[in-house]
Amino acid sequence: DDVMNVSGHRLSTAEIESSLVAHESTAEAAVVGASDETTGQAVVAFVIIKESYLAEHSPEGLATQLRFWVGEQIGAIARPRDVYIVSELPKTRSGKIMRRLLRDVAEGREVGDTQTLADTAVMSVISAQVK
């Protein structure tokens, strides 16, 4: 289980992901820790929204709503710096989420090796959605 150090607080990515998925609009979520000058690491979430909610709400509004949701569920220190609404998450053929690639996107780095992904095009889609 990944642990992030945000302003001296150790936060579990699994706990924040569980909080995000507990929201009625969220289908799936992945959380990574990205380098941050102020806090050491910052929480960055990549979320897939259920289609029924995308028709009724703007992605920006949902992202803000999810940030505050995590703050209410866990505490303000766990509130994500960024919530990116994406259509897909990078997964291996066995279904494991490749958080290393999401961390690359969150930190603005060139995305690493994508050969083990089930769909190698997903990272270019995520990178485009994040920008």
JSON list of C-alpha atoms in Angstrom, two decimals:
[
{"chain": "A", "resi": 1, "resn": "ASP", "atom": "CA", "xyz": [0.00, 0.00, 0.00]},
{"chain": "A", "resi": 2, "resn": "ASP", "atom": "CA", "xyz": [1.44, 3.38, -1.01]},
{"chain": "A", "resi": 3, "resn": "VAL", "atom": "CA", "xyz": [1.93, 6.02, 1.64]},
{"chain": "A", "resi": 4, "resn": "MET", "atom": "CA", "xyz": [2.40, 9.73, 0.96]},
{"chain": "A", "resi": 5, "resn": "ASN", "atom": "CA", "xyz": [4.02, 12.25, 3.28]},
{"chain": "A", "resi": 6, "resn": "VAL", "atom": "CA", "xyz": [1.99, 15.48, 3.08]},
{"chain": "A", "resi": 7, "resn": "SER", "atom": "CA", "xyz": [3.26, 18.20, 5.43]},
{"chain": "A", "resi": 8, "resn": "GLY", "atom": "CA", "xyz": [4.54, 15.56, 7.85]},
{"chain": "A", "resi": 9, "resn": "HIS", "atom": "CA", "xyz": [1.30, 13.54, 7.78]},
{"chain": "A", "resi": 10, "resn": "ARG", "atom": "CA", "xyz": [1.46, 9.99, 6.48]},
{"chain": "A", "resi": 11, "resn": "LEU", "atom": "CA", "xyz": [-1.54, 9.36, 4.24]},
{"chain": "A", "resi": 12, "resn": "SER", "atom": "CA", "xyz": [-2.58, 6.10, 2.62]},
{"chain": "A", "resi": 13, "resn": "THR", "atom": "CA", "xyz": [-3.47, 6.29, -1.06]},
{"chain": "A", "resi": 14, "resn": "ALA", "atom": "CA", "xyz": [-5.92, 3.41, -0.54]},
{"chain": "A", "resi": 15, "resn": "GLU", "atom": "CA", "xyz": [-7.81, 5.36, 2.14]},
{"chain": "A", "resi": 16, "resn": "ILE", "atom": "CA", "xyz": [-8.19, 8.40, -0.12]},
{"chain": "A", "resi": 17, "resn": "GLU", "atom": "CA", "xyz": [-9.21, 6.22, -3.07]},
{"chain": "A", "resi": 18, "resn": "SER", "atom": "CA", "xyz": [-11.86, 4.53, -0.88]},
{"chain": "A", "resi": 19, "resn": "SER", "atom": "CA", "xyz": [-13.19, 7.94, 0.10]},
{"chain": "A", "resi": 20, "resn": "LEU", "atom": "CA", "xyz": [-13.41, 9.03, -3.54]},
{"chain": "A", "resi": 21, "resn": "VAL", "atom": "CA", "xyz": [-15.16, 5.82, -4.61]},
{"chain": "A", "resi": 22, "resn": "ALA", "atom": "CA", "xyz": [-17.64, 6.22, -1.73]},
{"chain": "A", "resi": 23, "resn": "HIS", "atom": "CA", "xyz": [-18.98, 9.34, -3.49]},
{"chain": "A", "resi": 24, "resn": "GLU", "atom": "CA", "xyz": [-22.05, 8.53, -5.56]},
{"chain": "A", "resi": 25, "resn": "SER", "atom": "CA", "xyz": [-20.63, 10.01, -8.77]},
{"chain": "A", "resi": 26, "resn": "THR", "atom": "CA", "xyz": [-17.35, 8.04, -8.79]},
{"chain": "A", "resi": 27, "resn": "ALA", "atom": "CA", "xyz": [-16.92, 4.80, -10.70]},
{"chain": "A", "resi": 28, "resn": "GLU", "atom": "CA", "xyz": [-13.18, 4.32, -10.10]},
{"chain": "A", "resi": 29, "resn": "ALA", "atom": "CA", "xyz": [-10.27, 6.30, -8.68]},
{"chain": "A", "resi": 30, "resn": "ALA", "atom": "CA", "xyz": [-6.48, 6.24, -8.40]},
{"chain": "A", "resi": 31, "resn": "VAL", "atom": "CA", "xyz": [-4.44, 8.50, -6.12]},
{"chain": "A", "resi": 32, "resn": "VAL", "atom": "CA", "xyz": [-0.72, 9.32, -6.31]},
{"chain": "A", "resi": 33, "resn": "GLY", "atom": "CA", "xyz": [1.64, 11.56, -4.42]},
{"chain": "A", "resi": 34, "resn": "ALA", "atom": "CA", "xyz": [3.26, 14.24, -6.58]},
{"chain": "A", "resi": 35, "resn": "SER", "atom": "CA", "xyz": [6.24, 16.36, -5.57]},
{"chain": "A", "resi": 36, "resn": "ASP", "atom": "CA", "xyz": [5.23, 19.69, -4.06]},
{"chain": "A", "resi": 37, "resn": "GLU", "atom": "CA", "xyz": [7.56, 22.49, -2.95]},
{"chain": "A", "resi": 38, "resn": "THR", "atom": "CA", "xyz": [5.37, 23.55, -0.04]},
{"chain": "A", "resi": 39, "resn": "THR", "atom": "CA", "xyz": [4.16, 20.25, 1.44]},
{"chain": "A", "resi": 40, "resn": "GLY", "atom": "CA", "xyz": [6.78, 17.75, 0.22]},
{"chain": "A", "resi": 41, "resn": "GLN", "atom": "CA", "xyz": [4.13, 15.70, -1.54]},
{"chain": "A", "resi": 42, "resn": "ALA", "atom": "CA", "xyz": [0.64, 16.61, -2.69]},
{"chain": "A", "resi": 43, "resn": "VAL", "atom": "CA", "xyz": [-2.35, 14.35, -3.24]},
{"chain": "A", "resi": 44, "resn": "VAL", "atom": "CA", "xyz": [-3.35, 14.05, -6.91]},
{"chain": "A", "resi": 45, "resn": "ALA", "atom": "CA", "xyz": [-6.44, 12.03, -7.86]},
{"chain": "A", "resi": 46, "resn": "PHE", "atom": "CA", "xyz": [-7.46, 10.57, -11.19]},
{"chain": "A", "resi": 47, "resn": "VAL", "atom": "CA", "xyz": [-11.17, 9.76, -11.21]},
{"chain": "A", "resi": 48, "resn": "ILE", "atom": "CA", "xyz": [-13.55, 8.04, -13.60]},
{"chain": "A", "resi": 49, "resn": "ILE", "atom": "CA", "xyz": [-17.06, 9.47, -13.23]},
{"chain": "A", "resi": 50, "resn": "LYS", "atom": "CA", "xyz": [-20.21, 7.45, -13.84]},
{"chain": "A", "resi": 51, "resn": "GLU", "atom": "CA", "xyz": [-21.75, 8.39, -17.19]},
{"chain": "A", "resi": 52, "resn": "SER", "atom": "CA", "xyz": [-25.07, 9.40, -15.66]},
{"chain": "A", "resi": 53, "resn": "TYR", "atom": "CA", "xyz": [-23.29, 12.12, -13.65]},
{"chain": "A", "resi": 54, "resn": "LEU", "atom": "CA", "xyz": [-21.24, 13.45, -16.56]},
{"chain": "A", "resi": 55, "resn": "ALA", "atom": "CA", "xyz": [-24.45, 14.24, -18.41]},
{"chain": "A", "resi": 56, "resn": "GLU", "atom": "CA", "xyz": [-25.77, 16.31, -15.48]},
{"chain": "A", "resi": 57, "resn": "HIS", "atom": "CA", "xyz": [-22.59, 17.97, -14.09]},
{"chain": "A", "resi": 58, "resn": "SER", "atom": "CA", "xyz": [-19.52, 19.73, -15.44]},
{"chain": "A", "resi": 59, "resn": "PRO", "atom": "CA", "xyz": [-16.16, 17.97, -14.90]},
{"chain": "A", "resi": 60, "resn": "GLU", "atom": "CA", "xyz": [-14.81, 21.07, -13.12]},
{"chain": "A", "resi": 61, "resn": "GLY", "atom": "CA", "xyz": [-17.77, 21.13, -10.73]},
{"chain": "A", "resi": 62, "resn": "LEU", "atom": "CA", "xyz": [-17.41, 17.42, -9.99]},
{"chain": "A", "resi": 63, "resn": "ALA", "atom": "CA", "xyz": [-13.66, 17.79, -9.38]},
{"chain": "A", "resi": 64, "resn": "THR", "atom": "CA", "xyz": [-14.29, 20.57, -6.84]},
{"chain": "A", "resi": 65, "resn": "GLN", "atom": "CA", "xyz": [-17.07, 18.57, -5.21]},
{"chain": "A", "resi": 66, "resn": "LEU", "atom": "CA", "xyz": [-14.77, 15.52, -4.87]},
{"chain": "A", "resi": 67, "resn": "ARG", "atom": "CA", "xyz": [-11.93, 17.61, -3.36]},
{"chain": "A", "resi": 68, "resn": "PHE", "atom": "CA", "xyz": [-14.24, 18.83, -0.62]},
{"chain": "A", "resi": 69, "resn": "TRP", "atom": "CA", "xyz": [-15.78, 15.37, -0.20]},
{"chain": "A", "resi": 70, "resn": "VAL", "atom": "CA", "xyz": [-12.38, 13.89, 0.70]},
{"chain": "A", "resi": 71, "resn": "GLY", "atom": "CA", "xyz": [-11.77, 16.80, 3.08]},
{"chain": "A", "resi": 72, "resn": "GLU", "atom": "CA", "xyz": [-15.03, 16.04, 4.87]},
{"chain": "A", "resi": 73, "resn": "GLN", "atom": "CA", "xyz": [-14.48, 12.26, 4.96]},
{"chain": "A", "resi": 74, "resn": "ILE", "atom": "CA", "xyz": [-10.82, 12.14, 6.04]},
{"chain": "A", "resi": 75, "resn": "GLY", "atom": "CA", "xyz": [-9.71, 15.66, 6.86]},
{"chain": "A", "resi": 76, "resn": "ALA", "atom": "CA", "xyz": [-8.40, 18.78, 5.14]},
{"chain": "A", "resi": 77, "resn": "ILE", "atom": "CA", "xyz": [-4.83, 17.42, 5.00]},
{"chain": "A", "resi": 78, "resn": "ALA", "atom": "CA", "xyz": [-6.01, 14.60, 2.69]},
{"chain": "A", "resi": 79, "resn": "ARG", "atom": "CA", "xyz": [-7.86, 16.93, 0.29]},
{"chain": "A", "resi": 80, "resn": "PRO", "atom": "CA", "xyz": [-6.38, 16.41, -3.20]},
{"chain": "A", "resi": 81, "resn": "ARG", "atom": "CA", "xyz": [-4.46, 19.33, -4.69]},
{"chain": "A", "resi": 82, "resn": "ASP", "atom": "CA", "xyz": [-5.75, 18.25, -8.10]},
{"chain": "A", "resi": 83, "resn": "VAL", "atom": "CA", "xyz": [-8.62, 16.01, -9.18]},
{"chain": "A", "resi": 84, "resn": "TYR", "atom": "CA", "xyz": [-8.46, 15.01, -12.83]},
{"chain": "A", "resi": 85, "resn": "ILE", "atom": "CA", "xyz": [-11.59, 13.58, -14.42]},
{"chain": "A", "resi": 86, "resn": "VAL", "atom": "CA", "xyz": [-10.43, 10.94, -16.90]},
{"chain": "A", "resi": 87, "resn": "SER", "atom": "CA", "xyz": [-12.21, 8.43, -19.11]},
{"chain": "A", "resi": 88, "resn": "GLU", "atom": "CA", "xyz": [-9.85, 5.53, -18.34]},
{"chain": "A", "resi": 89, "resn": "LEU", "atom": "CA", "xyz": [-7.00, 4.55, -16.01]},
{"chain": "A", "resi": 90, "resn": "PRO", "atom": "CA", "xyz": [-3.76, 2.91, -17.17]},
{"chain": "A", "resi": 91, "resn": "LYS", "atom": "CA", "xyz": [-4.04, -0.78, -16.35]},
{"chain": "A", "resi": 92, "resn": "THR", "atom": "CA", "xyz": [-1.91, -3.82, -17.01]},
{"chain": "A", "resi": 93, "resn": "ARG", "atom": "CA", "xyz": [-3.41, -6.84, -18.74]},
{"chain": "A", "resi": 94, "resn": "SER", "atom": "CA", "xyz": [-4.16, -8.30, -15.30]},
{"chain": "A", "resi": 95, "resn": "GLY", "atom": "CA", "xyz": [-6.08, -5.16, -14.28]},
{"chain": "A", "resi": 96, "resn": "LYS", "atom": "CA", "xyz": [-3.54, -3.52, -11.95]},
{"chain": "A", "resi": 97, "resn": "ILE", "atom": "CA", "xyz": [-3.47, 0.31, -12.11]},
{"chain": "A", "resi": 98, "resn": "MET", "atom": "CA", "xyz": [-0.04, 1.66, -13.13]},
{"chain": "A", "resi": 99, "resn": "ARG", "atom": "CA", "xyz": [0.32, 4.49, -10.60]},
{"chain": "A", "resi": 100, "resn": "ARG", "atom": "CA", "xyz": [3.92, 5.14, -11.69]},
{"chain": "A", "resi": 101, "resn": "LEU", "atom": "CA", "xyz": [2.61, 6.45, -15.02]},
{"chain": "A", "resi": 102, "resn": "LEU", "atom": "CA", "xyz": [-0.02, 8.59, -13.29]},
{"chain": "A", "resi": 103, "resn": "ARG", "atom": "CA", "xyz": [2.71, 10.07, -11.06]},
{"chain": "A", "resi": 104, "resn": "ASP", "atom": "CA", "xyz": [4.67, 11.00, -14.22]},
{"chain": "A", "resi": 105, "resn": "VAL", "atom": "CA", "xyz": [1.63, 12.87, -15.56]},
{"chain": "A", "resi": 106, "resn": "ALA", "atom": "CA", "xyz": [0.91, 14.54, -12.19]},
{"chain": "A", "resi": 107, "resn": "GLU", "atom": "CA", "xyz": [4.48, 15.84, -11.97]},
{"chain": "A", "resi": 108, "resn": "GLY", "atom": "CA", "xyz": [4.57, 16.98, -15.61]},
{"chain": "A", "resi": 109, "resn": "ARG", "atom": "CA", "xyz": [7.28, 14.49, -16.62]},
{"chain": "A", "resi": 110, "resn": "GLU", "atom": "CA", "xyz": [7.55, 12.49, -19.79]},
{"chain": "A", "resi": 111, "resn": "VAL", "atom": "CA", "xyz": [5.48, 9.32, -19.38]},
{"chain": "A", "resi": 112, "resn": "GLY", "atom": "CA", "xyz": [7.65, 6.24, -18.87]},
{"chain": "A", "resi": 113, "resn": "ASP", "atom": "CA", "xyz": [7.47, 2.80, -20.48]},
{"chain": "A", "resi": 114, "resn": "THR", "atom": "CA", "xyz": [3.89, 1.83, -21.39]},
{"chain": "A", "resi": 115, "resn": "GLN", "atom": "CA", "xyz": [4.56, -1.60, -22.93]},
{"chain": "A", "resi": 116, "resn": "THR", "atom": "CA", "xyz": [2.93, -3.51, -20.07]},
{"chain": "A", "resi": 117, "resn": "LEU", "atom": "CA", "xyz": [-0.38, -1.66, -20.41]},
{"chain": "A", "resi": 118, "resn": "ALA", "atom": "CA", "xyz": [-3.43, -3.44, -21.79]},
{"chain": "A", "resi": 119, "resn": "ASP", "atom": "CA", "xyz": [-4.14, -0.31, -23.90]},
{"chain": "A", "resi": 120, "resn": "THR", "atom": "CA", "xyz": [-0.98, 1.70, -24.63]},
{"chain": "A", "resi": 121, "resn": "ALA", "atom": "CA", "xyz": [-2.98, 4.64, -26.05]},
{"chain": "A", "resi": 122, "resn": "VAL", "atom": "CA", "xyz": [-4.62, 5.40, -22.68]},
{"chain": "A", "resi": 123, "resn": "MET", "atom": "CA", "xyz": [-1.67, 7.47, -21.44]},
{"chain": "A", "resi": 124, "resn": "SER", "atom": "CA", "xyz": [-1.83, 9.88, -24.37]},
{"chain": "A", "resi": 125, "resn": "VAL", "atom": "CA", "xyz": [-5.57, 10.30, -23.70]},
{"chain": "A", "resi": 126, "resn": "ILE", "atom": "CA", "xyz": [-4.96, 10.96, -19.98]},
{"chain": "A", "resi": 127, "resn": "SER", "atom": "CA", "xyz": [-2.11, 13.39, -20.73]},
{"chain": "A", "resi": 128, "resn": "ALA", "atom": "CA", "xyz": [-4.39, 15.31, -23.10]},
{"chain": "A", "resi": 129, "resn": "GLN", "atom": "CA", "xyz": [-7.24, 15.39, -20.54]},
{"chain": "A", "resi": 130, "resn": "VAL", "atom": "CA", "xyz": [-4.90, 16.67, -17.81]},
{"chain": "A", "resi": 131, "resn": "LYS", "atom": "CA", "xyz": [-3.61, 19.58, -19.95]}
]
